[in-house]
mmCIF file of C-alpha atoms in Angstrom:
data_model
loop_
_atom_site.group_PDB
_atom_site.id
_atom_site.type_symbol
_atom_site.label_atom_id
_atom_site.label_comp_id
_atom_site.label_asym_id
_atom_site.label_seq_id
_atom_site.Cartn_x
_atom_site.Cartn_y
_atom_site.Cartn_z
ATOM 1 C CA UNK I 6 203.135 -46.010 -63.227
ATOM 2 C CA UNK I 7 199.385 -47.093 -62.067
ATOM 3 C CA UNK I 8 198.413 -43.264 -61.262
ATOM 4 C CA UNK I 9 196.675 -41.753 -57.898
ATOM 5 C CA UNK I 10 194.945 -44.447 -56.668
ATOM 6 C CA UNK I 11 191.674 -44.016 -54.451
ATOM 7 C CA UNK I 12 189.273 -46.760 -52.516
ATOM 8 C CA UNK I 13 186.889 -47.162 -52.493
ATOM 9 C CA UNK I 14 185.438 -46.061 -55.898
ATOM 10 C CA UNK I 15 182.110 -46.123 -54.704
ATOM 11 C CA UNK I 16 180.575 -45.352 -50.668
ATOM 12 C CA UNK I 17 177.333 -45.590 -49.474
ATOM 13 C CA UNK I 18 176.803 -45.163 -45.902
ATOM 14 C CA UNK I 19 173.456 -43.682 -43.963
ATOM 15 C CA UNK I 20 174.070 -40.452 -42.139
ATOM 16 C CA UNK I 21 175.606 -40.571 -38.864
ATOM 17 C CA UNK I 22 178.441 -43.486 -39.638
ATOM 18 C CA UNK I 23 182.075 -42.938 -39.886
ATOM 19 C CA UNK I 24 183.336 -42.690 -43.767
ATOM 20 C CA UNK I 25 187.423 -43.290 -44.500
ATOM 21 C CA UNK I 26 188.403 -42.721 -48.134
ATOM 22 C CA UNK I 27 192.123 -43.669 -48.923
ATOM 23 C CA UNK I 28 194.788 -42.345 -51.093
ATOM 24 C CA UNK I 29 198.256 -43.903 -52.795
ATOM 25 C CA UNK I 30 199.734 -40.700 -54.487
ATOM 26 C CA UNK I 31 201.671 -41.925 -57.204
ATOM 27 C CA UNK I 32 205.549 -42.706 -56.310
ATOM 28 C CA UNK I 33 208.297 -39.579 -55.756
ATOM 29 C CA UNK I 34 205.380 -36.681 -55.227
ATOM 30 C CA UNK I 35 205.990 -34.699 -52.421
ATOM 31 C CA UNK I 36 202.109 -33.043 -52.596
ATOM 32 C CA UNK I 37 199.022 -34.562 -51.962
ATOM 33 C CA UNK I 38 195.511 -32.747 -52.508
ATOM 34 C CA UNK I 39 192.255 -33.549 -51.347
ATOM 35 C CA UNK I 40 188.776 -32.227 -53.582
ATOM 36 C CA UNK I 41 185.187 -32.570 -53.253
ATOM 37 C CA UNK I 42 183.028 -32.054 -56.409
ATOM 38 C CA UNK I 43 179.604 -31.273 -56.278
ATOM 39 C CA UNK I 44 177.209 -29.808 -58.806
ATOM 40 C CA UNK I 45 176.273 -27.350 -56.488
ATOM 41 C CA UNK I 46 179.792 -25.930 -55.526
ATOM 42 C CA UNK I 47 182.341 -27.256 -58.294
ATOM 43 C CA UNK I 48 186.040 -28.730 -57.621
ATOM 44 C CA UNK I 49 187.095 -27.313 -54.045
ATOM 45 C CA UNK I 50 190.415 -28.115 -52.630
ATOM 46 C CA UNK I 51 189.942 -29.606 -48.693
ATOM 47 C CA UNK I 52 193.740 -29.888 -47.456
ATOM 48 C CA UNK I 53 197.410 -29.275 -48.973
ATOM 49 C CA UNK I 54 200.171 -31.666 -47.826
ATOM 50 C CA UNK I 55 203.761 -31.208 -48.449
ATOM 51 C CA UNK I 56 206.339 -34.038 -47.853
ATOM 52 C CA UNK I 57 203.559 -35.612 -45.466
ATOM 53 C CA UNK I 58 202.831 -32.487 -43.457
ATOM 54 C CA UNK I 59 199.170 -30.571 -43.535
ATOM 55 C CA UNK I 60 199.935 -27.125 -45.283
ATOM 56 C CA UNK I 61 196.448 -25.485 -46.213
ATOM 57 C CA UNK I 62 193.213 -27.208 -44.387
ATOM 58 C CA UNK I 63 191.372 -24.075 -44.976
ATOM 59 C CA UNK I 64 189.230 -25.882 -47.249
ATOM 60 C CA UNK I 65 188.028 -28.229 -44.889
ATOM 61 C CA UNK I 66 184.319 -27.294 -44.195
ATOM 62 C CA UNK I 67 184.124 -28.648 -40.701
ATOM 63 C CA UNK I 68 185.709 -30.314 -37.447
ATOM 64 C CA UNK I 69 183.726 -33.704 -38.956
ATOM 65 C CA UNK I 70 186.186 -33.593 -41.714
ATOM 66 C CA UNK I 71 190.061 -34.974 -40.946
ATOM 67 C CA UNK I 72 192.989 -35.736 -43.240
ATOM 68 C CA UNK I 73 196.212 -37.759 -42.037
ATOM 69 C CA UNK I 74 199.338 -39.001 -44.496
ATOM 70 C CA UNK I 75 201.302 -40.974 -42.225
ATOM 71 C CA UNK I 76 203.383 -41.569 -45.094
ATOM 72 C CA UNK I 77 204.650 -40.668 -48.689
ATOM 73 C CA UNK I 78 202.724 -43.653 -49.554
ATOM 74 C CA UNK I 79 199.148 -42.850 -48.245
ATOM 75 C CA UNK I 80 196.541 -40.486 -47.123
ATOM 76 C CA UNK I 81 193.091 -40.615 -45.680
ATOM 77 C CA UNK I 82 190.129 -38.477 -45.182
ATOM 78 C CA UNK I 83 187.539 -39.048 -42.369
ATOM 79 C CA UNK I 84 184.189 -37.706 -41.984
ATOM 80 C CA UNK I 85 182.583 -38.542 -38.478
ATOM 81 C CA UNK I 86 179.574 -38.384 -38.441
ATOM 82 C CA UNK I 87 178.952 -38.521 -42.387
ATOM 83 C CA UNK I 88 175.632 -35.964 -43.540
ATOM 84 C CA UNK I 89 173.753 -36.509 -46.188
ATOM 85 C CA UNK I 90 175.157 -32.769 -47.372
ATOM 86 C CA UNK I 91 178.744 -34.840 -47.683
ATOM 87 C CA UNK I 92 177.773 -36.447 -50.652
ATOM 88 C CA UNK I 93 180.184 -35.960 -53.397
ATOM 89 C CA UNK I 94 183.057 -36.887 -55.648
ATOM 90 C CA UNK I 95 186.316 -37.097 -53.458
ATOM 91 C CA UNK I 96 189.239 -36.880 -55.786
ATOM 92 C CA UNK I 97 193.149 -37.079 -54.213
ATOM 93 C CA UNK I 98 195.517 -35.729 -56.496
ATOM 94 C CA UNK I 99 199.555 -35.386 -55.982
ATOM 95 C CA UNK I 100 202.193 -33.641 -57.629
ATOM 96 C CA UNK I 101 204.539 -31.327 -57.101
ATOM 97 C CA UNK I 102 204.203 -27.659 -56.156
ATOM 98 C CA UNK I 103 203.471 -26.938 -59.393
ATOM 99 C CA UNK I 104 201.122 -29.516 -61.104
ATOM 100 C CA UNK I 105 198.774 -32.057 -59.864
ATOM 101 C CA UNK I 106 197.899 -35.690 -60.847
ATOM 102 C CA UNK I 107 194.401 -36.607 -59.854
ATOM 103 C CA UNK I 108 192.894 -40.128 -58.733
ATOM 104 C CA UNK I 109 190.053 -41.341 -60.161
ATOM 105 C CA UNK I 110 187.748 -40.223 -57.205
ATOM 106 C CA UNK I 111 185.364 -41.997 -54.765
ATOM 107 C CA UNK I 112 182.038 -41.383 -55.138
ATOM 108 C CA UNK I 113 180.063 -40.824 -51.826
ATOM 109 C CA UNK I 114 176.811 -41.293 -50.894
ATOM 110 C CA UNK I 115 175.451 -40.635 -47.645
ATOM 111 C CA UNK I 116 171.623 -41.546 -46.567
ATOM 112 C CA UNK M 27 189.315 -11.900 -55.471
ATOM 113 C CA UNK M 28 191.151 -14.840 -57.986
ATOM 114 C CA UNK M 29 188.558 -16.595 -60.247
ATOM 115 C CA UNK M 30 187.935 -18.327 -63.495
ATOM 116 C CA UNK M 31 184.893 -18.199 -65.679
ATOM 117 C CA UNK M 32 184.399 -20.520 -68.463
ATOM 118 C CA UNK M 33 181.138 -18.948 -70.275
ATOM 119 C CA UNK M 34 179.830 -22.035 -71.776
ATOM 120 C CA UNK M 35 178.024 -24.742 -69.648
ATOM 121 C CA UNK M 36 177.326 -27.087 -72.788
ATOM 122 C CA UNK M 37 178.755 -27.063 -76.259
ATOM 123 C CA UNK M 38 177.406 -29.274 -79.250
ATOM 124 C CA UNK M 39 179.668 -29.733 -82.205
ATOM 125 C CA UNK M 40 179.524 -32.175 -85.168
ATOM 126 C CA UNK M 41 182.253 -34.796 -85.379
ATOM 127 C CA UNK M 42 184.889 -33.402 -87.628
ATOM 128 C CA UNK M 43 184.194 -29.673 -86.690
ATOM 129 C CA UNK M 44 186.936 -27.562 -84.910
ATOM 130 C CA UNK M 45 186.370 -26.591 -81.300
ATOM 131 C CA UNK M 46 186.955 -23.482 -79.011
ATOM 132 C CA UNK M 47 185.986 -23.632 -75.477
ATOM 133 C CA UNK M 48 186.508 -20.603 -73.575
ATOM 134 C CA UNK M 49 188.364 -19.770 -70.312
ATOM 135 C CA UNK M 50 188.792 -16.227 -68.557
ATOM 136 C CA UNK M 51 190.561 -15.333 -65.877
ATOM 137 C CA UNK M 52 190.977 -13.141 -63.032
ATOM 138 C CA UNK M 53 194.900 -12.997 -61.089
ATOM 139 C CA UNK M 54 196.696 -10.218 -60.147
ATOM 140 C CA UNK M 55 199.974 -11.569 -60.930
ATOM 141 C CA UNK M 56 201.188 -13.701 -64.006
ATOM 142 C CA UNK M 57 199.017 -16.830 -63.758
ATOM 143 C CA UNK M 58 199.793 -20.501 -64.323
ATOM 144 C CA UNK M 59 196.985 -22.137 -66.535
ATOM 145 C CA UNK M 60 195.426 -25.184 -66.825
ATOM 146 C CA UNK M 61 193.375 -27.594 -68.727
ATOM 147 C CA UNK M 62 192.014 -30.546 -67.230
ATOM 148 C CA UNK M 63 189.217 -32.960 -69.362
ATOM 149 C CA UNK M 64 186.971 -35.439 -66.882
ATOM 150 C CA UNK M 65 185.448 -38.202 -68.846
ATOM 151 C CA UNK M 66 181.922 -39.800 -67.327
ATOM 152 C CA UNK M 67 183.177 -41.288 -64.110
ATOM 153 C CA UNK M 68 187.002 -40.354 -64.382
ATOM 154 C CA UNK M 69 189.075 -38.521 -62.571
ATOM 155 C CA UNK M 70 190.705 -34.932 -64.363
ATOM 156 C CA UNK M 71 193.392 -35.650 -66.921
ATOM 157 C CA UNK M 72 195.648 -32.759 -67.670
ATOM 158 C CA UNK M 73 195.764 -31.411 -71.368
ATOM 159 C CA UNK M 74 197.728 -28.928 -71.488
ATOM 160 C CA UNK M 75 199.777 -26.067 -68.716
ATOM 161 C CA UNK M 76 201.088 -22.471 -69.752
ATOM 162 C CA UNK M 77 203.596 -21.104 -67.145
ATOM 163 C CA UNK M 78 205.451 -19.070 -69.205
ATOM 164 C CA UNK M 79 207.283 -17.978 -73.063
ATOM 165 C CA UNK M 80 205.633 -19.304 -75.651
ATOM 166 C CA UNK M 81 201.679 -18.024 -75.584
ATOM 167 C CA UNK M 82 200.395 -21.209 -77.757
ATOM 168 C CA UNK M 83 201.076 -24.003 -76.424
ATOM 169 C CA UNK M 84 200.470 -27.676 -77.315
ATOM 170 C CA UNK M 85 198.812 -30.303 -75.174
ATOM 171 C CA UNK M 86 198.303 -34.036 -75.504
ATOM 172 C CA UNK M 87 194.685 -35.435 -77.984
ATOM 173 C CA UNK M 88 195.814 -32.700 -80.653
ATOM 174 C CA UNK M 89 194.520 -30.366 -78.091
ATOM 175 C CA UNK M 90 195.825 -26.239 -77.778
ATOM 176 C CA UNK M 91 195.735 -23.338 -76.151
ATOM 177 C CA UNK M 92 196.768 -19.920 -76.863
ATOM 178 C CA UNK M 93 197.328 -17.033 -73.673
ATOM 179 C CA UNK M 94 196.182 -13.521 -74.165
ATOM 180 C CA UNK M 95 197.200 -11.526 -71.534
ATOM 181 C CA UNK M 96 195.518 -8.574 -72.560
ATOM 182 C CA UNK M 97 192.430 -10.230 -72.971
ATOM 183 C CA UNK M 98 192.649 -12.746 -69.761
ATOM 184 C CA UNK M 99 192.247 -15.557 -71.762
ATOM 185 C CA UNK M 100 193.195 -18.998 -72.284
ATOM 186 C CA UNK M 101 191.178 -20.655 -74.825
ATOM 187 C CA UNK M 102 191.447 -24.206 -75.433
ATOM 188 C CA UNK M 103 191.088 -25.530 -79.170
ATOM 189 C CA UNK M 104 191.038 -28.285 -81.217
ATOM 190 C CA UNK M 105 191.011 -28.355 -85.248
ATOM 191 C CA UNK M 106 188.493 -31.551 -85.402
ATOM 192 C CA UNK M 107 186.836 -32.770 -82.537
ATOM 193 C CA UNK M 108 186.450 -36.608 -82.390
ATOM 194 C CA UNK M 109 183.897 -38.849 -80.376
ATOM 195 C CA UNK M 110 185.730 -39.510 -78.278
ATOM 196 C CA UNK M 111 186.199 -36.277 -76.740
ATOM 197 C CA UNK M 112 182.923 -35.744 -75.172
ATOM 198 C CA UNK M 113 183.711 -35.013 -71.804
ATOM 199 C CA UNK M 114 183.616 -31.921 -69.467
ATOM 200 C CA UNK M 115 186.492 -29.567 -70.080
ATOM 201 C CA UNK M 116 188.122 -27.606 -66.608
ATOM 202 C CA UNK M 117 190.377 -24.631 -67.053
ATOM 203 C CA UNK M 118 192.573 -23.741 -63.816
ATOM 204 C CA UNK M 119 194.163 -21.221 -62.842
ATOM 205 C CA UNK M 120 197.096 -21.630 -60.668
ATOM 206 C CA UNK M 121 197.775 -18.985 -57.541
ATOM 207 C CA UNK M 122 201.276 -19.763 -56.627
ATOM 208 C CA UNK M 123 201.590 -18.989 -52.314
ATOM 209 C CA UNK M 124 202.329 -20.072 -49.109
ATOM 210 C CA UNK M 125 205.032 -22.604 -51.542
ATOM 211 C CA UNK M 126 202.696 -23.958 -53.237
ATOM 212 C CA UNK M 127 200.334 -23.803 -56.413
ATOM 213 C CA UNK M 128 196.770 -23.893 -55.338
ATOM 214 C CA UNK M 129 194.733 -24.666 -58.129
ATOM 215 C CA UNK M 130 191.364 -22.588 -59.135
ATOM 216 C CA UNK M 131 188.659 -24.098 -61.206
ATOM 217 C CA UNK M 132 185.763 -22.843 -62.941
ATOM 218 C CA UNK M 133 182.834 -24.519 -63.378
ATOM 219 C CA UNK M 134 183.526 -26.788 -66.360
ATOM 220 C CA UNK M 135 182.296 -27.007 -70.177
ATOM 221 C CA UNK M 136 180.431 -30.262 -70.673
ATOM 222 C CA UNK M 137 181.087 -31.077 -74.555
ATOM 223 C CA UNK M 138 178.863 -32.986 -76.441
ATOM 224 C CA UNK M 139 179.845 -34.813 -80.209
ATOM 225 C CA UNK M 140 177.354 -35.584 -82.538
ATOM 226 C CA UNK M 141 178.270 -37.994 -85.445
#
Protein backbone atom coordinates (compact mmCIF):
# COMPACT_ATOMS: atom_id res chain seq x y z
CA UNK A 1 0.00 0.00 0.00
CA UNK A 2 1.60 3.62 -0.94
CA UNK A 3 0.29 5.22 2.52
CA UNK A 4 -1.76 8.70 3.08
CA UNK A 5 -0.83 10.57 0.36
CA UNK A 6 -0.80 14.54 0.46
CA UNK A 7 0.00 17.36 -2.45
CA UNK A 8 1.47 19.28 -2.55
CA UNK A 9 4.50 18.62 -0.26
CA UNK A 10 5.50 22.01 -0.30
CA UNK A 11 3.07 25.64 -0.67
CA UNK A 12 4.08 28.94 -0.89
CA UNK A 13 1.54 31.46 -1.56
CA UNK A 14 1.49 35.43 -0.38
CA UNK A 15 -1.30 36.26 2.00
CA UNK A 16 -4.61 36.87 0.66
CA UNK A 17 -4.67 33.85 -2.17
CA UNK A 18 -6.72 30.80 -2.01
CA UNK A 19 -4.58 27.57 -0.70
CA UNK A 20 -6.15 23.77 -1.52
CA UNK A 21 -4.14 20.94 0.06
CA UNK A 22 -5.34 17.37 -1.03
CA UNK A 23 -5.65 14.08 0.59
CA UNK A 24 -5.81 10.13 -0.75
CA UNK A 25 -6.42 8.25 2.62
CA UNK A 26 -5.06 5.01 2.10
CA UNK A 27 -7.68 2.29 0.62
CA UNK A 28 -10.68 0.64 3.05
CA UNK A 29 -10.38 3.58 5.96
CA UNK A 30 -13.50 4.87 6.86
CA UNK A 31 -11.71 8.08 8.94
CA UNK A 32 -9.94 10.82 7.68
CA UNK A 33 -8.13 13.54 9.98
CA UNK A 34 -6.90 16.78 9.24
CA UNK A 35 -3.68 18.46 11.61
CA UNK A 36 -1.78 21.54 11.62
CA UNK A 37 1.66 21.54 13.36
CA UNK A 38 3.25 24.48 14.47
CA UNK A 39 6.03 25.12 16.94
CA UNK A 40 4.01 27.43 18.62
CA UNK A 41 0.82 25.24 19.23
CA UNK A 42 1.90 21.46 18.56
CA UNK A 43 -0.22 18.69 16.52
CA UNK A 44 -3.98 20.01 16.58
CA UNK A 45 -6.67 18.04 14.98
CA UNK A 46 -8.89 20.54 12.38
CA UNK A 47 -11.89 18.13 11.27
CA UNK A 48 -13.02 14.32 11.89
CA UNK A 49 -14.67 12.51 8.95
CA UNK A 50 -16.38 9.27 9.15
CA UNK A 51 -17.36 7.26 5.99
CA UNK A 52 -17.08 10.75 4.08
CA UNK A 53 -19.21 12.77 6.47
CA UNK A 54 -17.70 15.88 8.73
CA UNK A 55 -17.94 14.57 12.44
CA UNK A 56 -15.80 17.03 14.69
CA UNK A 57 -14.79 20.55 12.88
CA UNK A 58 -14.32 22.00 16.23
CA UNK A 59 -10.80 22.28 15.51
CA UNK A 60 -11.13 24.40 12.70
CA UNK A 61 -9.86 27.91 13.80
CA UNK A 62 -11.95 29.94 11.44
CA UNK A 63 -14.76 30.36 8.65
CA UNK A 64 -11.39 30.81 6.18
CA UNK A 65 -10.73 27.24 6.86
CA UNK A 66 -13.06 24.39 4.86
CA UNK A 67 -12.73 20.63 4.52
CA UNK A 68 -14.80 18.51 1.85
CA UNK A 69 -14.31 14.44 1.09
CA UNK A 70 -16.49 13.96 -1.72
CA UNK A 71 -15.31 10.57 -1.62
CA UNK A 72 -13.60 7.56 0.22
CA UNK A 73 -10.88 8.37 -2.08
CA UNK A 74 -10.10 12.11 -1.32
CA UNK A 75 -10.25 15.08 0.86
CA UNK A 76 -9.34 18.71 0.69
CA UNK A 77 -8.74 21.60 2.90
CA UNK A 78 -9.22 25.27 1.78
CA UNK A 79 -8.05 28.34 3.32
CA UNK A 80 -9.52 31.58 1.61
CA UNK A 81 -7.89 34.07 2.11
CA UNK A 82 -4.51 32.31 3.31
CA UNK A 83 -2.60 34.59 6.48
CA UNK A 84 0.65 34.55 7.03
CA UNK A 85 -0.48 33.07 10.76
CA UNK A 86 -1.59 29.78 8.48
CA UNK A 87 1.73 28.73 8.03
CA UNK A 88 2.28 25.24 9.07
CA UNK A 89 2.65 21.52 8.57
CA UNK A 90 -0.78 20.10 7.29
CA UNK A 91 -0.75 16.40 7.88
CA UNK A 92 -4.09 14.10 6.73
CA UNK A 93 -4.14 10.98 8.44
CA UNK A 94 -6.93 8.02 8.12
CA UNK A 95 -7.75 5.08 9.97
CA UNK A 96 -10.24 3.68 11.69
CA UNK A 97 -11.97 4.82 14.88
CA UNK A 98 -9.34 3.63 16.68
CA UNK A 99 -5.87 4.33 15.08
CA UNK A 100 -4.65 6.73 12.58
CA UNK A 101 -2.22 6.56 9.58
CA UNK A 102 -0.68 9.89 8.82
CA UNK A 103 0.48 11.45 5.33
CA UNK A 104 3.56 12.84 4.98
CA UNK A 105 2.27 16.51 5.37
CA UNK A 106 2.35 19.69 3.21
CA UNK A 107 4.32 22.24 4.30
CA UNK A 108 2.75 25.80 4.01
CA UNK A 109 4.04 28.94 3.67
CA UNK A 110 2.14 31.97 3.41
CA UNK A 111 3.79 35.62 2.67
CA UNK B 1 -9.22 18.76 31.27
CA UNK B 2 -7.39 15.56 29.08
CA UNK B 3 -3.64 16.23 28.46
CA UNK B 4 -0.26 14.72 27.94
CA UNK B 5 3.07 15.96 29.12
CA UNK B 6 6.22 14.57 27.88
CA UNK B 7 8.92 16.33 30.33
CA UNK B 8 11.81 16.26 28.06
CA UNK B 9 12.11 18.71 25.05
CA UNK B 10 15.65 17.27 23.93
CA UNK B 11 17.45 14.12 24.88
CA UNK B 12 21.20 13.31 23.92
CA UNK B 13 22.31 9.73 24.15
CA UNK B 14 25.43 7.94 22.82
CA UNK B 15 24.90 5.36 20.09
CA UNK B 16 24.65 2.05 21.80
CA UNK B 17 23.11 3.48 25.10
CA UNK B 18 19.52 2.46 26.19
CA UNK B 19 16.80 5.07 26.02
CA UNK B 20 13.71 6.18 28.15
CA UNK B 21 11.64 8.98 27.00
CA UNK B 22 8.91 9.91 29.18
CA UNK B 23 5.12 10.34 28.70
CA UNK B 24 2.39 11.32 31.42
CA UNK B 25 -0.93 11.49 31.20
CA UNK B 26 -4.03 12.97 32.31
CA UNK B 27 -7.77 10.90 31.35
CA UNK B 28 -10.41 10.22 33.45
CA UNK B 29 -11.24 6.98 32.04
CA UNK B 30 -8.90 4.04 30.87
CA UNK B 31 -6.83 5.67 28.11
CA UNK B 32 -5.64 4.39 24.74
CA UNK B 33 -1.84 5.26 24.24
CA UNK B 34 0.26 6.09 21.65
CA UNK B 35 3.65 6.46 20.24
CA UNK B 36 4.26 8.16 17.15
CA UNK B 37 8.25 9.01 15.89
CA UNK B 38 8.46 12.04 13.04
CA UNK B 39 11.71 11.91 11.25
CA UNK B 40 13.08 15.51 9.68
CA UNK B 41 10.43 16.19 7.11
CA UNK B 42 8.16 13.00 7.62
CA UNK B 43 5.01 12.51 8.52
CA UNK B 44 4.27 10.48 12.27
CA UNK B 45 4.92 6.76 12.09
CA UNK B 46 3.26 4.75 14.77
CA UNK B 47 5.54 2.66 17.20
CA UNK B 48 3.71 1.21 19.34
CA UNK B 49 -0.49 1.39 20.90
CA UNK B 50 -1.62 0.05 24.46
CA UNK B 51 -5.46 -0.38 24.61
CA UNK B 52 -5.62 -2.89 26.96
CA UNK B 53 -4.10 -6.49 29.00
CA UNK B 54 -0.78 -6.75 28.77
CA UNK B 55 0.99 -3.37 30.42
CA UNK B 56 4.41 -3.85 28.27
CA UNK B 57 3.93 -3.90 25.14
CA UNK B 58 6.15 -4.24 22.04
CA UNK B 59 6.33 -1.90 19.09
CA UNK B 60 8.09 -2.01 15.74
CA UNK B 61 12.48 -0.61 15.65
CA UNK B 62 12.96 -2.81 18.94
CA UNK B 63 10.99 -0.08 20.47
CA UNK B 64 8.66 -0.59 24.10
CA UNK B 65 6.53 0.67 26.32
CA UNK B 66 5.36 -0.27 29.64
CA UNK B 67 1.69 1.36 31.27
CA UNK B 68 1.56 2.32 34.87
CA UNK B 69 -1.66 3.18 35.78
CA UNK B 70 -0.90 4.23 39.09
CA UNK B 71 1.70 6.36 38.03
CA UNK B 72 -0.02 7.79 34.62
CA UNK B 73 2.64 6.72 32.66
CA UNK B 74 3.62 5.34 29.47
CA UNK B 75 7.23 5.39 28.97
CA UNK B 76 8.70 4.50 25.79
CA UNK B 77 12.16 2.54 25.77
CA UNK B 78 14.64 1.16 23.84
CA UNK B 79 17.73 -1.13 25.06
CA UNK B 80 20.32 0.55 22.40
CA UNK B 81 19.49 3.43 20.55
CA UNK B 82 20.86 3.48 16.93
CA UNK B 83 21.52 6.52 14.49
CA UNK B 84 19.11 6.16 12.98
CA UNK B 85 16.62 6.95 15.48
CA UNK B 86 17.12 10.57 15.87
CA UNK B 87 13.88 11.92 15.40
CA UNK B 88 11.16 13.61 17.57
CA UNK B 89 9.22 11.12 19.64
CA UNK B 90 5.03 11.96 20.18
CA UNK B 91 3.11 10.13 22.85
CA UNK B 92 -0.87 10.27 22.40
CA UNK B 93 -3.33 9.76 24.26
CA UNK B 94 -6.51 8.57 22.84
CA UNK B 95 -10.12 10.05 24.25
CA UNK B 96 -12.54 7.65 22.81
CA UNK B 97 -16.23 9.93 22.13
CA UNK B 98 -18.72 11.06 20.00
CA UNK B 99 -17.58 7.24 18.07
CA UNK B 100 -14.53 8.05 17.61
CA UNK B 101 -10.85 8.17 19.05
CA UNK B 102 -9.61 11.69 19.05
CA UNK B 103 -6.09 11.68 19.46
CA UNK B 104 -4.10 14.04 22.14
CA UNK B 105 -0.51 14.92 21.70
CA UNK B 106 2.03 16.40 23.78
CA UNK B 107 4.57 18.39 22.69
CA UNK B 108 7.18 15.92 21.42
CA UNK B 109 10.83 14.72 22.58
CA UNK B 110 13.33 15.66 19.90
CA UNK B 111 16.16 12.83 20.29
CA UNK B 112 19.47 13.40 19.36
CA UNK B 113 22.36 10.28 18.72
CA UNK B 114 25.79 10.91 19.03
CA UNK B 115 28.26 8.28 17.58
Amino acid sequence: DAGVIQSPRHEVTEMGQEVTLRCKPISGHNSLFWYRQTMMRGLELLIYFNNNVPIDDSGMPEDRFSAKMPNASFSTLKIQPSEPRDSAVYFCASGDVYEQYFGPGTRLTVT
Amino acid sequence: AQSVTQPDIHITVSEGASLELRCNYSYGATPYLFWYVQSPGQGLQLLLKYFSGDTLVQGIKGFEAEFKRSQSSFNLRKPSVHWSDAAEYFCAVGMFSGGYNKLIFGAGTRLAVHP
